[in-house]
Short mmCIF file of C-alpha atoms in Angstrom, two decimals:
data_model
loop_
_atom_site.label_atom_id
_atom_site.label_comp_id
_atom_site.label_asym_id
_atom_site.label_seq_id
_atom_site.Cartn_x
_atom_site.Cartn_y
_atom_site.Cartn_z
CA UNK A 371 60.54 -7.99 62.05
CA UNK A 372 59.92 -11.60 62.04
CA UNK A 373 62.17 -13.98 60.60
CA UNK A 374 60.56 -14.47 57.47
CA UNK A 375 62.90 -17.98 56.84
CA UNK A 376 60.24 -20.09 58.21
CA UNK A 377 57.32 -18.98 56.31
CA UNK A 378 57.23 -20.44 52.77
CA UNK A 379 56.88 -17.20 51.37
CA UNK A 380 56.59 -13.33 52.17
CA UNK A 381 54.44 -11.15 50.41
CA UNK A 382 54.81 -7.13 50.68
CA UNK A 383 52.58 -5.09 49.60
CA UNK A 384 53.16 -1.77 51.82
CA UNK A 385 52.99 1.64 50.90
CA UNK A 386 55.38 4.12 50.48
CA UNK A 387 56.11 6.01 53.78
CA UNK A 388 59.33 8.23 53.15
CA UNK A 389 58.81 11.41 52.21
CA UNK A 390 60.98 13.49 50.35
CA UNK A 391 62.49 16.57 51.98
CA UNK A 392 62.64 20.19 50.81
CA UNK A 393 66.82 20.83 52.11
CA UNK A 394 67.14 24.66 52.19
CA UNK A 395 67.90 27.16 54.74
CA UNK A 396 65.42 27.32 57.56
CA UNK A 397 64.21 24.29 56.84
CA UNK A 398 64.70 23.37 60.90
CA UNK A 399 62.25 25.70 62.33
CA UNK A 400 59.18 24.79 63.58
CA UNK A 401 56.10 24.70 62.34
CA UNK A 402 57.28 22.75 58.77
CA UNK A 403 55.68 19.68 58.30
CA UNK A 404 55.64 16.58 56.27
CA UNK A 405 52.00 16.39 54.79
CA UNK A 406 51.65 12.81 55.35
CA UNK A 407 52.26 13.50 59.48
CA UNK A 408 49.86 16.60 59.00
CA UNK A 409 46.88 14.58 57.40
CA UNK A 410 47.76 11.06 59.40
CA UNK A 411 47.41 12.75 62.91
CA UNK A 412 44.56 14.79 61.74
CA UNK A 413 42.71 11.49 60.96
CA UNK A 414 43.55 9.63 63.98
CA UNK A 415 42.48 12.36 66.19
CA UNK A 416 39.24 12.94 64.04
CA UNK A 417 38.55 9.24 64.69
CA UNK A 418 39.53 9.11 68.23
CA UNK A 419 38.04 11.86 69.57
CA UNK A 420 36.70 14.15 66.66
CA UNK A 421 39.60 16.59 66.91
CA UNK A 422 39.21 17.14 70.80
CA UNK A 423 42.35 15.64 71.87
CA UNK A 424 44.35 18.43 70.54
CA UNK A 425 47.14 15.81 69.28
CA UNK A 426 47.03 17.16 65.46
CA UNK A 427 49.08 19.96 63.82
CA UNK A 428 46.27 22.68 63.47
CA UNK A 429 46.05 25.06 60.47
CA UNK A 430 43.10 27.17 62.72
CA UNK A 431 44.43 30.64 62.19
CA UNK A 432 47.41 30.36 59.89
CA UNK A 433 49.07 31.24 57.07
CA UNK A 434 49.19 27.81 55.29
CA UNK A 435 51.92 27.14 52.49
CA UNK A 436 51.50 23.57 50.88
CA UNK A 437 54.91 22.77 48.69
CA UNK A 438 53.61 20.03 46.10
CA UNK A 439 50.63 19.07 44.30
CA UNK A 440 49.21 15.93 43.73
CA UNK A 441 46.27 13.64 45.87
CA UNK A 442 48.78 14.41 48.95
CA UNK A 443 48.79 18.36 48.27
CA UNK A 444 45.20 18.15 47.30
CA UNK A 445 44.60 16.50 50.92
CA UNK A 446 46.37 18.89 52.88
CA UNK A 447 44.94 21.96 51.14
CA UNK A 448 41.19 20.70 52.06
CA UNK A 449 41.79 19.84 55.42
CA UNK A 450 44.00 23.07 56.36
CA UNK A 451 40.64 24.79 55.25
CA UNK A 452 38.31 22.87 57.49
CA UNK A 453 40.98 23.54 60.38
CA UNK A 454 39.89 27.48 59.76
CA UNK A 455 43.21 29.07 58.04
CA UNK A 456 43.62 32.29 57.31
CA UNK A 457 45.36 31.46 54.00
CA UNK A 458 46.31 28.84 51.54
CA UNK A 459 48.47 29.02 48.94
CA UNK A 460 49.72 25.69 47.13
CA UNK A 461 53.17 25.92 45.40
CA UNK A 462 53.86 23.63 42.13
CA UNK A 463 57.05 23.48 40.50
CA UNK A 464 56.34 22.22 37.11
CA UNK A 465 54.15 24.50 34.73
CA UNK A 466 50.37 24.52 34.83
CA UNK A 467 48.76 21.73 32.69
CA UNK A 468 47.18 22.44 29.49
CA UNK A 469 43.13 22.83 29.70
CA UNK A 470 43.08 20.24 26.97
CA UNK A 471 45.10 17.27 25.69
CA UNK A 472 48.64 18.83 24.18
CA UNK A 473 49.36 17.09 20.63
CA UNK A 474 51.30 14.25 22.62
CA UNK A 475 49.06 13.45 25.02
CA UNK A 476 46.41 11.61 22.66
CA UNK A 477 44.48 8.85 23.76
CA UNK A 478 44.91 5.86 25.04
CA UNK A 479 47.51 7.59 27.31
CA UNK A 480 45.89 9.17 30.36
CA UNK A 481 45.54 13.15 30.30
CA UNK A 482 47.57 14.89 31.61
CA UNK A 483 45.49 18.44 31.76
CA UNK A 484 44.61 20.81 34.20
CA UNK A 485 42.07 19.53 36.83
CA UNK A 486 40.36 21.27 39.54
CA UNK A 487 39.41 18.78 42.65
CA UNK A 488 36.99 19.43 45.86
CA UNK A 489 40.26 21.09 47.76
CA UNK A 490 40.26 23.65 44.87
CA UNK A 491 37.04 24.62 44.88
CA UNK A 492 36.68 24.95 48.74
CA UNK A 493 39.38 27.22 48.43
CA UNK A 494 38.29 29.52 45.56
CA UNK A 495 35.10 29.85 47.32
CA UNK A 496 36.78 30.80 50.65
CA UNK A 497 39.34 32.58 49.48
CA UNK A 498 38.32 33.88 45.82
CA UNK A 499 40.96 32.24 43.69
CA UNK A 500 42.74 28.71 42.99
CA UNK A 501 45.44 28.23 45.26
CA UNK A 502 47.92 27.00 43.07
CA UNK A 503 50.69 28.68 42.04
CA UNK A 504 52.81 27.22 38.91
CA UNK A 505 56.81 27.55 38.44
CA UNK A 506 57.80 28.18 41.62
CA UNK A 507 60.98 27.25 43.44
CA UNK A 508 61.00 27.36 47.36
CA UNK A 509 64.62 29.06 48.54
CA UNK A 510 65.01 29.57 52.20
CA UNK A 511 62.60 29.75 55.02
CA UNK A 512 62.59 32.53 57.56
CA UNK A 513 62.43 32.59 60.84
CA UNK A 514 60.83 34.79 63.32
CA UNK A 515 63.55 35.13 65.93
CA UNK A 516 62.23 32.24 68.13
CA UNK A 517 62.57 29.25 66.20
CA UNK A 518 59.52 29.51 63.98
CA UNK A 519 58.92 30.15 60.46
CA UNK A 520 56.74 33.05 59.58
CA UNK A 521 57.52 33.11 55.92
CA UNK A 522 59.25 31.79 52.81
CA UNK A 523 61.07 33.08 49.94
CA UNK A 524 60.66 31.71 46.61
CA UNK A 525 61.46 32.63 42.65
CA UNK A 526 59.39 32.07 39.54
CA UNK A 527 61.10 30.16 37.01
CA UNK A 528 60.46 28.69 33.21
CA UNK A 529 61.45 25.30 31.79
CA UNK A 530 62.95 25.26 28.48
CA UNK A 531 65.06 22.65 26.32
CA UNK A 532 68.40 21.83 27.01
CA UNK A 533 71.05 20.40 24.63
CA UNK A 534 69.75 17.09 25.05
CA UNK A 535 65.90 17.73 24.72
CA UNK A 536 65.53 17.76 28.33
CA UNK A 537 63.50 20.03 30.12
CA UNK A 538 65.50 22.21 32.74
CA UNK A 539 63.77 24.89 34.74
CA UNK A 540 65.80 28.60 34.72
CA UNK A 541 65.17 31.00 37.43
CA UNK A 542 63.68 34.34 36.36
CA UNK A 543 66.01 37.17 37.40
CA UNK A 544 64.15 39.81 39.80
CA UNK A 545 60.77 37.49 40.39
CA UNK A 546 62.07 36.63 43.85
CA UNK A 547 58.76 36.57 46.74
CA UNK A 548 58.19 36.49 50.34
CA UNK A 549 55.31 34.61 51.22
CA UNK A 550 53.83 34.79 54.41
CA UNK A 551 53.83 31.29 56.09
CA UNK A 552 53.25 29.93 59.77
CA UNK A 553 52.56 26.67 58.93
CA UNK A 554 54.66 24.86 55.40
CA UNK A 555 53.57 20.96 54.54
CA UNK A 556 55.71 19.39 52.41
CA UNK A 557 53.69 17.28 49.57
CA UNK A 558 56.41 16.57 47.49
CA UNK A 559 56.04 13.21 46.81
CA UNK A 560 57.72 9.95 48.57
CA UNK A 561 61.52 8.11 48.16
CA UNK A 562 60.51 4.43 48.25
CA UNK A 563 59.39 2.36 50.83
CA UNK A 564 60.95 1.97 54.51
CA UNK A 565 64.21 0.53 54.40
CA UNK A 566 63.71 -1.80 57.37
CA UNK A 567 61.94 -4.75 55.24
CA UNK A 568 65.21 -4.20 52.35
CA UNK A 569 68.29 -4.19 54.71
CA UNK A 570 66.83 -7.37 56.61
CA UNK A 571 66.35 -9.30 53.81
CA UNK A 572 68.98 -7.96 51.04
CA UNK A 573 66.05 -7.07 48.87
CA UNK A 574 67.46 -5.03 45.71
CA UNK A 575 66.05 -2.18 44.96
CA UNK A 576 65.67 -0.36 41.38
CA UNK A 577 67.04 3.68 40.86
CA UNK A 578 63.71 5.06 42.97
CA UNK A 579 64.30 3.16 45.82
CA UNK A 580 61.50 1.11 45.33
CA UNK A 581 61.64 -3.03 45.73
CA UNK A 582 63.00 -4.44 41.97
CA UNK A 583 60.22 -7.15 41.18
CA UNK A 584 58.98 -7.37 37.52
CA UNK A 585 55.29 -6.81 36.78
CA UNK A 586 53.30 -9.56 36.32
CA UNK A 587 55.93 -12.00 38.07
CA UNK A 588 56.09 -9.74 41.26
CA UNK A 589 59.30 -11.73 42.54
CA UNK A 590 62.38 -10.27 44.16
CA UNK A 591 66.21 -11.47 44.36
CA UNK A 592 64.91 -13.20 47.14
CA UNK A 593 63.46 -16.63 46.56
CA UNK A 594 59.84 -16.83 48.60
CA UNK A 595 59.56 -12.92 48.71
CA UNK A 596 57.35 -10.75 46.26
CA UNK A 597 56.26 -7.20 46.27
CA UNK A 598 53.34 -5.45 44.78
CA UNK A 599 51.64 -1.70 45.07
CA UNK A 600 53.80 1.25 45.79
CA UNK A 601 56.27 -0.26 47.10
CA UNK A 602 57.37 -2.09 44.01
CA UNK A 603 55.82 0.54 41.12
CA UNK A 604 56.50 3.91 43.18
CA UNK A 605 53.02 6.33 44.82
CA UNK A 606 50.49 5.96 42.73
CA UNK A 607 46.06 4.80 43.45
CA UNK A 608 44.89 2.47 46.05
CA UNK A 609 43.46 0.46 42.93
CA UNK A 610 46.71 -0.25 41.65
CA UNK A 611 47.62 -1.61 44.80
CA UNK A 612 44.82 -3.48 44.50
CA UNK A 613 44.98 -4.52 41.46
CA UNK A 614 49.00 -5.68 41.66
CA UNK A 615 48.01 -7.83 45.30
CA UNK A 616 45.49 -9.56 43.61
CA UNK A 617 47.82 -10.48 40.83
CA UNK A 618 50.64 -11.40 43.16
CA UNK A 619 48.99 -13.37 45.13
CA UNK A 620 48.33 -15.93 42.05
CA UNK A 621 52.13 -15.67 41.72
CA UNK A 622 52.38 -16.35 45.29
CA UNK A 623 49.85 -19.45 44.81
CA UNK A 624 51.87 -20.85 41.89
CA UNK A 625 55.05 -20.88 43.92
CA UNK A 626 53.70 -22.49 46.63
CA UNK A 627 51.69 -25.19 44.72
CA UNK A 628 54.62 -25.76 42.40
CA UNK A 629 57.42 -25.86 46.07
CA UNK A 630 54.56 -28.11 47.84
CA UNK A 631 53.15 -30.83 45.75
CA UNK A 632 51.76 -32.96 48.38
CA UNK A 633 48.02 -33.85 47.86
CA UNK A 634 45.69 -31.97 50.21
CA UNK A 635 44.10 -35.00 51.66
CA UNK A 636 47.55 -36.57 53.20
CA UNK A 637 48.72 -33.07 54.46
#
């Protein structure tokens, strides 16, 4: 890390990198996987050496079990089926999306419905269905006596209302499964950002983990150091990280014109 005191200001705009982490029994064995190590070693071997290096975690022949949905799940599920598996099943936790908007989904805000992406569609024509599988809680892996996993139990559950309006998922008695899995990649979304950049420079952090810098302003409890993209608003599209680095770097321009007023022509 370099010391970031003699720069006039610091500027991070990184991605999230820490995944979150599925803690049940079994989750030790081999052959369980984070997706973003699946799909970042598959891409540097594809460019490298078009898969002929053999350094990637290959789906060719398994029994592939993605936990998660999302772009990341959505990745994982595509390239598991160029690999050559045997089978792919992708396991969602929340309920399926409605086809349509629901009544409190009206526009402007984005809809939230059911979508079917490339990944989905390679796999229906493969396979003959949609992956996905909707209200379903992972429980333990299993082993298979030599430090592998060779399948997973899960249950089916429902969300309803607690007390408080807020939706709770119950498990549904005597739905319990054993899937058949040699190969489980965790898509379950990401913690926040890599802690290294925070502990060295005290930056505070907001209840996801993620750097606490207001929109628009982009600045920290640092003085000098501003964050943008995932790092500050949690995963989301390149474009917003985009979008917010463009933005912070007029911040970034207004604190250094307003710190440095010296005339360009005597600097």
């Amino acid at each position: 890390m370099y010391d970031c005191k003699k720069f006039k200001r610091f500027d991070n705009s990184s991605s999230l990198s820490s995944s979150r982490d599925l803690p049940i029994p079994g989750s030790e064995l081999s052959g369980i996987h984070f997706a973003l190590e699946f799909l970042h070693m598959n891409t540097k071997s594809l460019l490298d050496s078009n898969l002929q290096d053999g350094r990637y975690i290959s789906a060719k022949g398994k029994e592939v079990v993605v936990i998660g949905g999302g772009d990341t799940g959505t990745d994982c599920i595509g390239t598991s089926i160029r690999h050559g598996c045997t089978s792919i099943i992708n396991l969602e936790l929340l309920s399926q999306p409605p086809r349509t908007r629901a009544p409190g989904n009206s526009w402007p805000q984005w809809p939230r419905i059911l979508r079917v992406d490339y990944d989905h569609h390679e796999a229906a024509a493969k396979f003959g269905k949609d992956p996905r599988s909707y209200e379903v809680q992972s429980k333990r892996f299993i082993g298979d006596g030599n430090g592998n996993v060779k399948a997973l139990e899960v249950v089916h559950v429902h969300w309803v209302k607690d007390a408080r309006g807020k939706f709770q998922f119950e498990e549904i008695k005597g739905s319990e499964e054993i899937i058949e899995a040699d190969l489980v990649l965790l898509a379950m979304g990401f913690l926040g950002p890599e802690s290294t950049i925070a502990d060295q420079l005290g930056l505070e952090r907001d209840g996801r983990s993620n750097f606490k810098a207001v929109y628009g302003h982009f600045s920290t409890n640092i003085d000098g150091v501003f964050a943008a993209g995932d790092c500050r608003r949690g995963q989301s599209l390149v474009v917003w990280a985009i979008s917010e680095g463009r933005q912070a770097a007029c911040q970034v321009d207004k604190y250094l014109m307003k710190e440095d007023t010296t005339p360009a022509n005597t600097r």
